[in-house]
């Protein structure tokens, strides 16, 4: 009860902060897409390719125990219980909350959950295309880049899972683009979009904090020498934190903070940092991670090399592209530092 009172007091303070922010908020940026005859063919190819990959994933995967557990033990619960009951990290809160709404129409929430993941996958591909087409002005190069992204297993493979991983990926892409627009174009109208998508990503799964921390670090680097941009960036992240706190209030007051930070899946290794890193190396963690993205012989070394080359080319392409590369680099370096400090490596799928 005492903890619940403190959390409610913190939530009240967060509500006051959000009310103040909304009261002095500039017009919110709403992304717009102009469709023309020249874009229909690339979009059709992306949708067809994405649909084919999703179908392939569905045909190759039977219902898994985690999917069934999430659907029956969590998504089928009353909405408030779904977001306040946290027995395991299997409860991807926002995903199960949305999926549970389909219970009025069907009993097969694994199927509807897979539909949600498939929709998120297609959304990621379309967003990727529109962004790079606008950034580069090259329609067919953007199409080729999007198709390369589409065939990566972490993008299409989880479209056949009634879990929140594809939803996390979608929120990750939106928050990256929103943060880049805010920092690159000094457009404060996108700050609310960034704050909301980050909070929704964290509400889907706490592991989204790795991504958020990386964007925050990259953003700080871009704000060096610009006090106004720094203030806007700190405010946007504080807003994301306030929204996240309000979303997690049912869980924090009923299941408690320990359910989030004390379960064995997130507890730091009992070994020292040196022993932990040696164990990661013995398990070929990085090699396995990069093989998820590039399943070729030697990809444990080839994939990070290609990543470094891509970032280098972005830095050389222009100021705006370099700022995007800085954000991406911030995500990777911050994640690496957090893994070392916490002595806990996230699962590949995260």
mmCIF file of C-alpha atoms in Angstrom:
data_model
loop_
_atom_site.group_PDB
_atom_site.id
_atom_site.type_symbol
_atom_site.label_atom_id
_atom_site.label_comp_id
_atom_site.label_asym_id
_atom_site.label_seq_id
_atom_site.Cartn_x
_atom_site.Cartn_y
_atom_site.Cartn_z
ATOM 1 C CA UNK A 1 0.000 0.000 0.000
ATOM 2 C CA UNK A 2 2.826 2.391 0.871
ATOM 3 C CA UNK A 3 4.488 1.782 -2.510
ATOM 4 C CA UNK A 4 1.148 2.288 -4.241
ATOM 5 C CA UNK A 5 0.718 5.655 -2.558
ATOM 6 C CA UNK A 6 4.147 6.771 -3.696
ATOM 7 C CA UNK A 7 3.477 5.623 -7.263
ATOM 8 C CA UNK A 8 0.154 7.465 -7.297
ATOM 9 C CA UNK A 9 1.876 10.617 -6.036
ATOM 10 C CA UNK A 10 4.458 10.284 -8.812
ATOM 11 C CA UNK A 11 1.664 9.725 -11.343
ATOM 12 C CA UNK A 12 -0.098 12.859 -10.109
ATOM 13 C CA UNK A 13 3.097 14.857 -10.606
ATOM 14 C CA UNK A 14 3.465 13.333 -14.086
ATOM 15 C CA UNK A 15 -0.122 14.329 -14.897
ATOM 16 C CA UNK A 16 0.545 17.927 -13.836
ATOM 17 C CA UNK A 17 3.691 17.988 -15.987
ATOM 18 C CA UNK A 18 1.831 16.587 -18.999
ATOM 19 C CA UNK A 19 -1.005 19.069 -18.523
ATOM 20 C CA UNK A 20 1.490 21.916 -18.490
ATOM 21 C CA UNK A 21 3.203 20.543 -21.589
ATOM 22 C CA UNK A 22 -0.048 20.198 -23.520
ATOM 23 C CA UNK A 23 -1.045 23.701 -22.480
ATOM 24 C CA UNK A 24 2.030 25.279 -24.077
ATOM 25 C CA UNK A 25 2.429 22.787 -26.921
ATOM 26 C CA UNK A 26 2.925 23.951 -30.478
ATOM 27 C CA UNK A 27 0.845 22.407 -33.273
ATOM 28 C CA UNK A 28 1.567 18.696 -33.474
ATOM 29 C CA UNK A 29 3.239 17.416 -36.603
ATOM 30 C CA UNK A 30 1.061 14.906 -38.431
ATOM 31 C CA UNK A 31 2.899 12.912 -41.124
ATOM 32 C CA UNK A 32 1.316 13.183 -44.546
ATOM 33 C CA UNK A 33 1.877 10.992 -47.564
ATOM 34 C CA UNK A 34 1.226 12.101 -51.117
ATOM 35 C CA UNK A 35 0.441 9.206 -53.407
ATOM 36 C CA UNK A 36 1.047 9.635 -57.110
ATOM 37 C CA UNK A 37 0.974 7.337 -60.069
ATOM 38 C CA UNK A 38 4.748 6.950 -59.946
ATOM 39 C CA UNK A 39 4.660 5.591 -56.376
ATOM 40 C CA UNK A 40 1.984 2.966 -56.933
ATOM 41 C CA UNK A 41 4.285 0.363 -58.471
ATOM 42 C CA UNK A 42 6.949 0.564 -55.702
ATOM 43 C CA UNK A 43 4.245 0.414 -53.038
ATOM 44 C CA UNK A 44 2.600 -2.554 -54.731
ATOM 45 C CA UNK A 45 5.939 -4.388 -54.881
ATOM 46 C CA UNK A 46 6.589 -3.676 -51.194
ATOM 47 C CA UNK A 47 3.142 -4.878 -50.133
ATOM 48 C CA UNK A 48 3.383 -8.002 -52.306
ATOM 49 C CA UNK A 49 6.886 -8.829 -51.054
ATOM 50 C CA UNK A 50 5.908 -8.186 -47.447
ATOM 51 C CA UNK A 51 2.765 -10.282 -47.769
ATOM 52 C CA UNK A 52 4.709 -13.151 -49.345
ATOM 53 C CA UNK A 53 7.278 -13.099 -46.535
ATOM 54 C CA UNK A 54 4.545 -12.955 -43.894
ATOM 55 C CA UNK A 55 2.801 -15.914 -45.541
ATOM 56 C CA UNK A 56 6.105 -17.804 -45.560
ATOM 57 C CA UNK A 57 6.542 -17.111 -41.843
ATOM 58 C CA UNK A 58 2.992 -18.235 -41.082
ATOM 59 C CA UNK A 59 3.407 -21.463 -43.033
ATOM 60 C CA UNK A 60 6.664 -22.303 -41.256
ATOM 61 C CA UNK A 61 5.504 -21.753 -37.683
ATOM 62 C CA UNK A 62 2.908 -23.586 -35.629
ATOM 63 C CA UNK A 63 1.335 -22.002 -32.590
ATOM 64 C CA UNK A 64 4.064 -21.748 -29.945
ATOM 65 C CA UNK A 65 3.624 -22.171 -26.202
ATOM 66 C CA UNK A 66 4.495 -18.504 -25.590
ATOM 67 C CA UNK A 67 1.829 -17.374 -28.061
ATOM 68 C CA UNK A 68 -0.820 -19.593 -26.503
ATOM 69 C CA UNK A 69 0.145 -18.536 -22.978
ATOM 70 C CA UNK A 70 -0.018 -14.853 -23.907
ATOM 71 C CA UNK A 71 -3.402 -15.265 -25.568
ATOM 72 C CA UNK A 72 -5.110 -17.419 -22.933
ATOM 73 C CA UNK A 73 -3.488 -16.331 -19.669
ATOM 74 C CA UNK A 74 -3.086 -12.623 -20.445
ATOM 75 C CA UNK A 75 -4.939 -11.239 -23.473
ATOM 76 C CA UNK A 76 -8.232 -12.944 -22.544
ATOM 77 C CA UNK A 77 -8.255 -11.292 -19.114
ATOM 78 C CA UNK A 78 -10.290 -8.129 -18.458
ATOM 79 C CA UNK A 79 -8.417 -5.111 -19.822
ATOM 80 C CA UNK A 80 -7.354 -3.691 -16.454
ATOM 81 C CA UNK A 81 -6.127 -7.079 -15.288
ATOM 82 C CA UNK A 82 -4.148 -7.535 -18.513
ATOM 83 C CA UNK A 83 -2.111 -4.387 -17.890
ATOM 84 C CA UNK A 84 -1.742 -4.838 -14.118
ATOM 85 C CA UNK A 85 -0.837 -8.551 -13.955
ATOM 86 C CA UNK A 86 2.817 -9.258 -14.758
ATOM 87 C CA UNK A 87 3.729 -12.857 -13.915
ATOM 88 C CA UNK A 88 6.437 -13.044 -16.596
ATOM 89 C CA UNK A 89 7.967 -10.793 -19.278
ATOM 90 C CA UNK A 90 5.670 -12.754 -21.640
ATOM 91 C CA UNK A 91 3.049 -10.109 -20.944
ATOM 92 C CA UNK A 92 3.682 -7.623 -23.726
ATOM 93 C CA UNK A 93 1.226 -5.216 -22.169
ATOM 94 C CA UNK A 94 0.021 -3.013 -25.016
ATOM 95 C CA UNK A 95 0.002 -5.865 -27.517
ATOM 96 C CA UNK A 96 -2.066 -8.117 -25.262
ATOM 97 C CA UNK A 97 -4.380 -5.227 -24.392
ATOM 98 C CA UNK A 98 -5.150 -4.557 -28.067
ATOM 99 C CA UNK A 99 -5.337 -8.249 -28.916
ATOM 100 C CA UNK A 100 -7.761 -8.831 -26.056
ATOM 101 C CA UNK A 101 -10.246 -6.468 -27.688
ATOM 102 C CA UNK A 102 -10.792 -9.078 -30.421
ATOM 103 C CA UNK A 103 -12.135 -11.550 -27.854
ATOM 104 C CA UNK A 104 -15.645 -10.257 -28.557
ATOM 105 C CA UNK A 105 -15.377 -11.574 -32.129
ATOM 106 C CA UNK A 106 -13.271 -14.745 -31.858
ATOM 107 C CA UNK A 107 -11.778 -17.153 -29.363
ATOM 108 C CA UNK A 108 -8.577 -17.595 -31.378
ATOM 109 C CA UNK A 109 -6.515 -14.705 -30.051
ATOM 110 C CA UNK A 110 -3.333 -16.294 -31.345
ATOM 111 C CA UNK A 111 -4.651 -15.793 -34.880
ATOM 112 C CA UNK A 112 -5.693 -12.183 -34.244
ATOM 113 C CA UNK A 113 -2.362 -11.538 -32.542
ATOM 114 C CA UNK A 114 -0.559 -12.764 -35.631
ATOM 115 C CA UNK A 115 -2.696 -10.428 -37.732
ATOM 116 C CA UNK A 116 -1.578 -7.528 -35.532
ATOM 117 C CA UNK A 117 2.063 -8.526 -36.015
ATOM 118 C CA UNK A 118 1.589 -8.841 -39.776
ATOM 119 C CA UNK A 119 0.025 -5.374 -39.951
ATOM 120 C CA UNK A 120 2.924 -3.951 -37.935
ATOM 121 C CA UNK A 121 5.426 -5.605 -40.288
ATOM 122 C CA UNK A 122 3.822 -4.096 -43.403
ATOM 123 C CA UNK A 123 3.647 -0.708 -41.678
ATOM 124 C CA UNK A 124 7.387 -0.854 -40.949
ATOM 125 C CA UNK A 125 8.173 -1.541 -44.606
ATOM 126 C CA UNK A 126 5.923 1.233 -45.908
ATOM 127 C CA UNK A 127 7.326 3.741 -43.415
ATOM 128 C CA UNK A 128 10.860 2.772 -44.397
ATOM 129 C CA UNK A 129 10.125 3.348 -48.071
ATOM 130 C CA UNK A 130 8.381 6.693 -47.617
ATOM 131 C CA UNK A 131 11.131 7.988 -45.356
ATOM 132 C CA UNK A 132 14.063 7.092 -47.590
ATOM 133 C CA UNK A 133 12.211 8.184 -50.720
ATOM 134 C CA UNK A 134 11.684 11.606 -49.143
ATOM 135 C CA UNK A 135 15.237 11.735 -47.794
ATOM 136 C CA UNK A 136 16.978 10.762 -51.020
ATOM 137 C CA UNK A 137 14.407 11.665 -53.667
ATOM 138 C CA UNK A 138 15.247 8.399 -55.419
ATOM 139 C CA UNK A 139 12.239 6.166 -55.767
ATOM 140 C CA UNK A 140 13.865 2.978 -57.027
ATOM 141 C CA UNK A 141 16.871 3.153 -54.703
ATOM 142 C CA UNK A 142 14.450 3.540 -51.793
ATOM 143 C CA UNK A 143 12.493 0.546 -53.060
ATOM 144 C CA UNK A 144 15.659 -1.567 -53.252
ATOM 145 C CA UNK A 145 16.701 -0.531 -49.742
ATOM 146 C CA UNK A 146 13.240 -1.350 -48.379
ATOM 147 C CA UNK A 147 13.262 -4.784 -50.007
ATOM 148 C CA UNK A 148 16.673 -5.500 -48.460
ATOM 149 C CA UNK A 149 15.221 -4.580 -45.064
ATOM 150 C CA UNK A 150 12.134 -6.699 -45.738
ATOM 151 C CA UNK A 151 14.051 -9.954 -46.226
ATOM 152 C CA UNK A 152 15.889 -9.683 -42.895
ATOM 153 C CA UNK A 153 14.591 -12.354 -40.532
ATOM 154 C CA UNK A 154 13.997 -10.061 -37.504
ATOM 155 C CA UNK A 155 11.684 -7.984 -39.718
ATOM 156 C CA UNK A 156 9.540 -10.686 -41.325
ATOM 157 C CA UNK A 157 10.145 -13.653 -39.021
ATOM 158 C CA UNK A 158 8.195 -12.242 -36.066
ATOM 159 C CA UNK A 159 5.200 -11.337 -38.214
ATOM 160 C CA UNK A 160 4.004 -14.893 -37.550
ATOM 161 C CA UNK A 161 4.157 -14.546 -33.780
ATOM 162 C CA UNK A 162 1.264 -13.348 -31.631
ATOM 163 C CA UNK A 163 3.724 -11.386 -29.510
ATOM 164 C CA UNK A 164 4.675 -7.737 -29.327
ATOM 165 C CA UNK A 165 8.021 -7.841 -31.153
ATOM 166 C CA UNK A 166 6.785 -6.468 -34.489
ATOM 167 C CA UNK A 167 4.873 -3.772 -32.610
ATOM 168 C CA UNK A 168 8.089 -2.826 -30.802
ATOM 169 C CA UNK A 169 9.855 -2.613 -34.160
ATOM 170 C CA UNK A 170 7.127 -0.327 -35.505
ATOM 171 C CA UNK A 171 7.353 2.011 -32.518
ATOM 172 C CA UNK A 172 11.136 1.921 -32.819
ATOM 173 C CA UNK A 173 11.034 3.058 -36.451
ATOM 174 C CA UNK A 174 8.496 5.818 -35.751
ATOM 175 C CA UNK A 175 10.417 7.117 -32.734
ATOM 176 C CA UNK A 176 13.675 7.123 -34.723
ATOM 177 C CA UNK A 177 12.120 9.124 -37.556
ATOM 178 C CA UNK A 178 10.330 11.495 -35.169
ATOM 179 C CA UNK A 179 13.497 12.149 -33.169
ATOM 180 C CA UNK A 180 15.489 12.702 -36.347
ATOM 181 C CA UNK A 181 12.933 15.208 -37.642
ATOM 182 C CA UNK A 182 12.855 17.050 -34.325
ATOM 183 C CA UNK A 183 16.638 17.241 -34.013
ATOM 184 C CA UNK A 184 17.557 17.669 -37.678
ATOM 185 C CA UNK A 185 14.892 20.179 -38.702
ATOM 186 C CA UNK A 186 14.422 21.726 -35.238
ATOM 187 C CA UNK A 187 10.742 20.824 -35.577
ATOM 188 C CA UNK A 188 9.281 20.793 -32.070
ATOM 189 C CA UNK A 189 5.936 19.668 -33.483
ATOM 190 C CA UNK A 190 7.294 16.132 -33.732
ATOM 191 C CA UNK A 191 8.325 15.998 -30.080
ATOM 192 C CA UNK A 192 4.892 14.796 -28.951
ATOM 193 C CA UNK A 193 4.917 12.100 -31.646
ATOM 194 C CA UNK A 194 8.320 10.991 -30.364
ATOM 195 C CA UNK A 195 7.193 11.021 -26.725
ATOM 196 C CA UNK A 196 4.026 9.029 -27.390
ATOM 197 C CA UNK A 197 5.672 6.370 -29.570
ATOM 198 C CA UNK A 198 8.512 5.882 -27.079
ATOM 199 C CA UNK A 199 6.017 5.497 -24.237
ATOM 200 C CA UNK A 200 3.955 3.017 -26.256
ATOM 201 C CA UNK A 201 7.106 1.061 -27.082
ATOM 202 C CA UNK A 202 8.044 0.855 -23.406
ATOM 203 C CA UNK A 203 4.441 -0.082 -22.586
ATOM 204 C CA UNK A 204 4.670 -2.931 -25.082
ATOM 205 C CA UNK A 205 7.794 -4.304 -23.430
ATOM 206 C CA UNK A 206 10.270 -2.782 -20.927
ATOM 207 C CA UNK A 207 13.206 -3.898 -23.108
ATOM 208 C CA UNK A 208 12.335 -0.948 -25.358
ATOM 209 C CA UNK A 209 14.331 1.058 -22.812
ATOM 210 C CA UNK A 210 17.505 -0.050 -24.626
ATOM 211 C CA UNK A 211 16.282 1.660 -27.795
ATOM 212 C CA UNK A 212 15.047 4.740 -25.954
ATOM 213 C CA UNK A 213 18.328 5.185 -24.085
ATOM 214 C CA UNK A 214 20.212 4.928 -27.375
ATOM 215 C CA UNK A 215 18.075 7.570 -29.075
ATOM 216 C CA UNK A 216 18.432 9.807 -26.027
ATOM 217 C CA UNK A 217 22.228 9.547 -26.139
ATOM 218 C CA UNK A 218 22.395 10.155 -29.887
ATOM 219 C CA UNK A 219 20.083 13.135 -29.480
ATOM 220 C CA UNK A 220 22.284 14.643 -26.780
ATOM 221 C CA UNK A 221 25.245 14.501 -29.161
ATOM 222 C CA UNK A 222 23.250 16.341 -31.826
ATOM 223 C CA UNK A 223 22.243 19.047 -29.338
ATOM 224 C CA UNK A 224 25.808 20.006 -28.430
ATOM 225 C CA UNK A 225 26.150 23.776 -28.716
ATOM 226 C CA UNK A 226 22.399 24.432 -29.059
ATOM 227 C CA UNK A 227 20.716 25.132 -25.727
ATOM 228 C CA UNK A 228 17.225 25.512 -27.188
ATOM 229 C CA UNK A 229 17.423 22.186 -29.020
ATOM 230 C CA UNK A 230 18.779 20.548 -25.858
ATOM 231 C CA UNK A 231 15.892 21.894 -23.763
ATOM 232 C CA UNK A 232 13.337 20.670 -26.309
ATOM 233 C CA UNK A 233 15.010 17.255 -26.425
ATOM 234 C CA UNK A 234 15.098 16.894 -22.641
ATOM 235 C CA UNK A 235 11.455 18.003 -22.442
ATOM 236 C CA UNK A 236 10.392 15.469 -25.080
ATOM 237 C CA UNK A 237 12.114 12.659 -23.185
ATOM 238 C CA UNK A 238 10.687 13.812 -19.855
ATOM 239 C CA UNK A 239 7.242 13.776 -21.476
ATOM 240 C CA UNK A 240 7.852 10.221 -22.676
ATOM 241 C CA UNK A 241 8.831 9.248 -19.141
ATOM 242 C CA UNK A 242 5.701 10.841 -17.672
ATOM 243 C CA UNK A 243 3.431 9.043 -20.150
ATOM 244 C CA UNK A 244 5.224 5.750 -19.477
ATOM 245 C CA UNK A 245 4.720 6.160 -15.738
ATOM 246 C CA UNK A 246 0.987 6.724 -16.176
ATOM 247 C CA UNK A 247 0.678 3.698 -18.461
ATOM 248 C CA UNK A 248 2.551 1.504 -15.979
ATOM 249 C CA UNK A 249 0.659 2.757 -12.934
ATOM 250 C CA UNK A 250 -1.760 -0.239 -12.787
ATOM 251 C CA UNK A 251 1.163 -2.685 -12.956
ATOM 252 C CA UNK A 252 3.275 -0.802 -10.426
ATOM 253 C CA UNK A 253 0.460 -0.548 -7.884
ATOM 254 C CA UNK A 254 -0.804 -4.133 -8.223
ATOM 255 C CA UNK A 255 2.130 -6.327 -9.302
ATOM 256 C CA UNK A 256 4.815 -4.009 -7.934
ATOM 257 C CA UNK A 257 8.139 -2.801 -9.278
ATOM 258 C CA UNK A 258 9.753 -6.105 -8.286
ATOM 259 C CA UNK A 259 7.739 -7.902 -10.969
ATOM 260 C CA UNK A 260 9.551 -5.801 -13.561
ATOM 261 C CA UNK A 261 13.093 -5.664 -12.226
ATOM 262 C CA UNK A 262 13.478 -8.744 -10.020
ATOM 263 C CA UNK A 263 12.415 -11.570 -12.321
ATOM 264 C CA UNK A 264 15.202 -13.948 -13.430
ATOM 265 C CA UNK A 265 14.973 -12.844 -17.064
ATOM 266 C CA UNK A 266 16.278 -9.350 -16.296
ATOM 267 C CA UNK A 267 18.408 -9.889 -13.202
ATOM 268 C CA UNK A 268 22.125 -9.085 -13.741
ATOM 269 C CA UNK A 269 24.600 -11.927 -13.921
ATOM 270 C CA UNK A 270 26.084 -12.858 -10.550
ATOM 271 C CA UNK A 271 29.509 -13.012 -12.197
ATOM 272 C CA UNK A 272 31.836 -10.061 -12.551
ATOM 273 C CA UNK A 273 31.948 -7.975 -15.706
ATOM 274 C CA UNK A 274 35.029 -9.727 -17.096
ATOM 275 C CA UNK A 275 33.536 -13.181 -16.532
ATOM 276 C CA UNK A 276 30.234 -12.037 -18.056
ATOM 277 C CA UNK A 277 31.920 -10.771 -21.222
ATOM 278 C CA UNK A 278 33.976 -13.959 -21.473
ATOM 279 C CA UNK A 279 30.794 -15.982 -21.231
ATOM 280 C CA UNK A 280 29.181 -13.933 -24.011
ATOM 281 C CA UNK A 281 32.204 -14.553 -26.196
ATOM 282 C CA UNK A 282 32.133 -18.279 -25.436
ATOM 283 C CA UNK A 283 28.459 -18.387 -26.400
ATOM 284 C CA UNK A 284 29.194 -16.536 -29.675
ATOM 285 C CA UNK A 285 26.513 -14.012 -28.737
ATOM 286 C CA UNK A 286 27.512 -11.282 -31.199
ATOM 287 C CA UNK A 287 28.049 -13.760 -34.003
ATOM 288 C CA UNK A 288 24.607 -15.229 -33.414
ATOM 289 C CA UNK A 289 23.076 -11.766 -33.212
ATOM 290 C CA UNK A 290 24.416 -10.642 -36.561
ATOM 291 C CA UNK A 291 23.522 -13.943 -38.206
ATOM 292 C CA UNK A 292 19.903 -13.082 -37.405
ATOM 293 C CA UNK A 293 20.289 -10.190 -39.838
ATOM 294 C CA UNK A 294 22.624 -11.693 -42.392
ATOM 295 C CA UNK A 295 22.404 -15.507 -42.454
ATOM 296 C CA UNK A 296 25.565 -16.083 -44.482
ATOM 297 C CA UNK A 297 28.858 -17.841 -43.670
ATOM 298 C CA UNK A 298 31.073 -15.460 -41.751
ATOM 299 C CA UNK A 299 28.226 -13.005 -41.168
ATOM 300 C CA UNK A 300 29.323 -12.622 -37.568
ATOM 301 C CA UNK A 301 32.040 -10.360 -38.981
ATOM 302 C CA UNK A 302 30.442 -9.303 -42.270
ATOM 303 C CA UNK A 303 27.255 -7.851 -40.770
ATOM 304 C CA UNK A 304 28.957 -5.373 -38.381
ATOM 305 C CA UNK A 305 31.298 -4.404 -41.213
ATOM 306 C CA UNK A 306 28.314 -3.612 -43.440
ATOM 307 C CA UNK A 307 26.703 -1.689 -40.582
ATOM 308 C CA UNK A 308 29.841 0.405 -40.115
ATOM 309 C CA UNK A 309 30.040 1.013 -43.871
ATOM 310 C CA UNK A 310 26.395 2.105 -43.990
ATOM 311 C CA UNK A 311 26.912 4.578 -41.144
ATOM 312 C CA UNK A 312 30.058 5.908 -42.816
ATOM 313 C CA UNK A 313 28.184 6.494 -46.080
ATOM 314 C CA UNK A 314 25.384 8.263 -44.223
ATOM 315 C CA UNK A 315 27.884 10.555 -42.512
ATOM 316 C CA UNK A 316 29.457 11.349 -45.896
ATOM 317 C CA UNK A 317 26.130 11.914 -47.676
ATOM 318 C CA UNK A 318 25.208 15.193 -46.001
ATOM 319 C CA UNK A 319 24.336 16.901 -42.744
ATOM 320 C CA UNK A 320 20.826 15.450 -42.396
ATOM 321 C CA UNK A 321 21.965 11.930 -43.249
ATOM 322 C CA UNK A 322 24.859 12.288 -40.818
ATOM 323 C CA UNK A 323 22.450 13.244 -38.044
ATOM 324 C CA UNK A 324 20.409 10.117 -38.749
ATOM 325 C CA UNK A 325 23.590 8.034 -38.584
ATOM 326 C CA UNK A 326 24.451 9.673 -35.258
ATOM 327 C CA UNK A 327 21.132 8.540 -33.788
ATOM 328 C CA UNK A 328 21.607 4.980 -35.054
ATOM 329 C CA UNK A 329 25.174 4.918 -33.745
ATOM 330 C CA UNK A 330 23.875 6.152 -30.397
ATOM 331 C CA UNK A 331 21.500 3.197 -30.206
ATOM 332 C CA UNK A 332 24.231 0.622 -30.837
ATOM 333 C CA UNK A 333 26.881 2.122 -28.565
ATOM 334 C CA UNK A 334 24.472 2.827 -25.708
ATOM 335 C CA UNK A 335 23.046 -0.682 -25.897
ATOM 336 C CA UNK A 336 26.565 -2.109 -25.712
ATOM 337 C CA UNK A 337 27.402 0.043 -22.681
ATOM 338 C CA UNK A 338 24.129 -0.900 -20.953
ATOM 339 C CA UNK A 339 24.779 -4.601 -21.542
ATOM 340 C CA UNK A 340 28.219 -4.280 -19.947
ATOM 341 C CA UNK A 341 26.981 -2.245 -16.978
ATOM 342 C CA UNK A 342 23.879 -4.368 -16.346
ATOM 343 C CA UNK A 343 25.721 -7.624 -17.116
ATOM 344 C CA UNK A 344 22.632 -8.825 -18.949
ATOM 345 C CA UNK A 345 22.351 -9.305 -22.701
ATOM 346 C CA UNK A 346 18.869 -9.043 -24.215
ATOM 347 C CA UNK A 347 17.444 -11.879 -26.264
ATOM 348 C CA UNK A 348 18.136 -11.624 -29.993
ATOM 349 C CA UNK A 349 14.468 -10.995 -30.749
ATOM 350 C CA UNK A 350 14.537 -7.883 -28.554
#
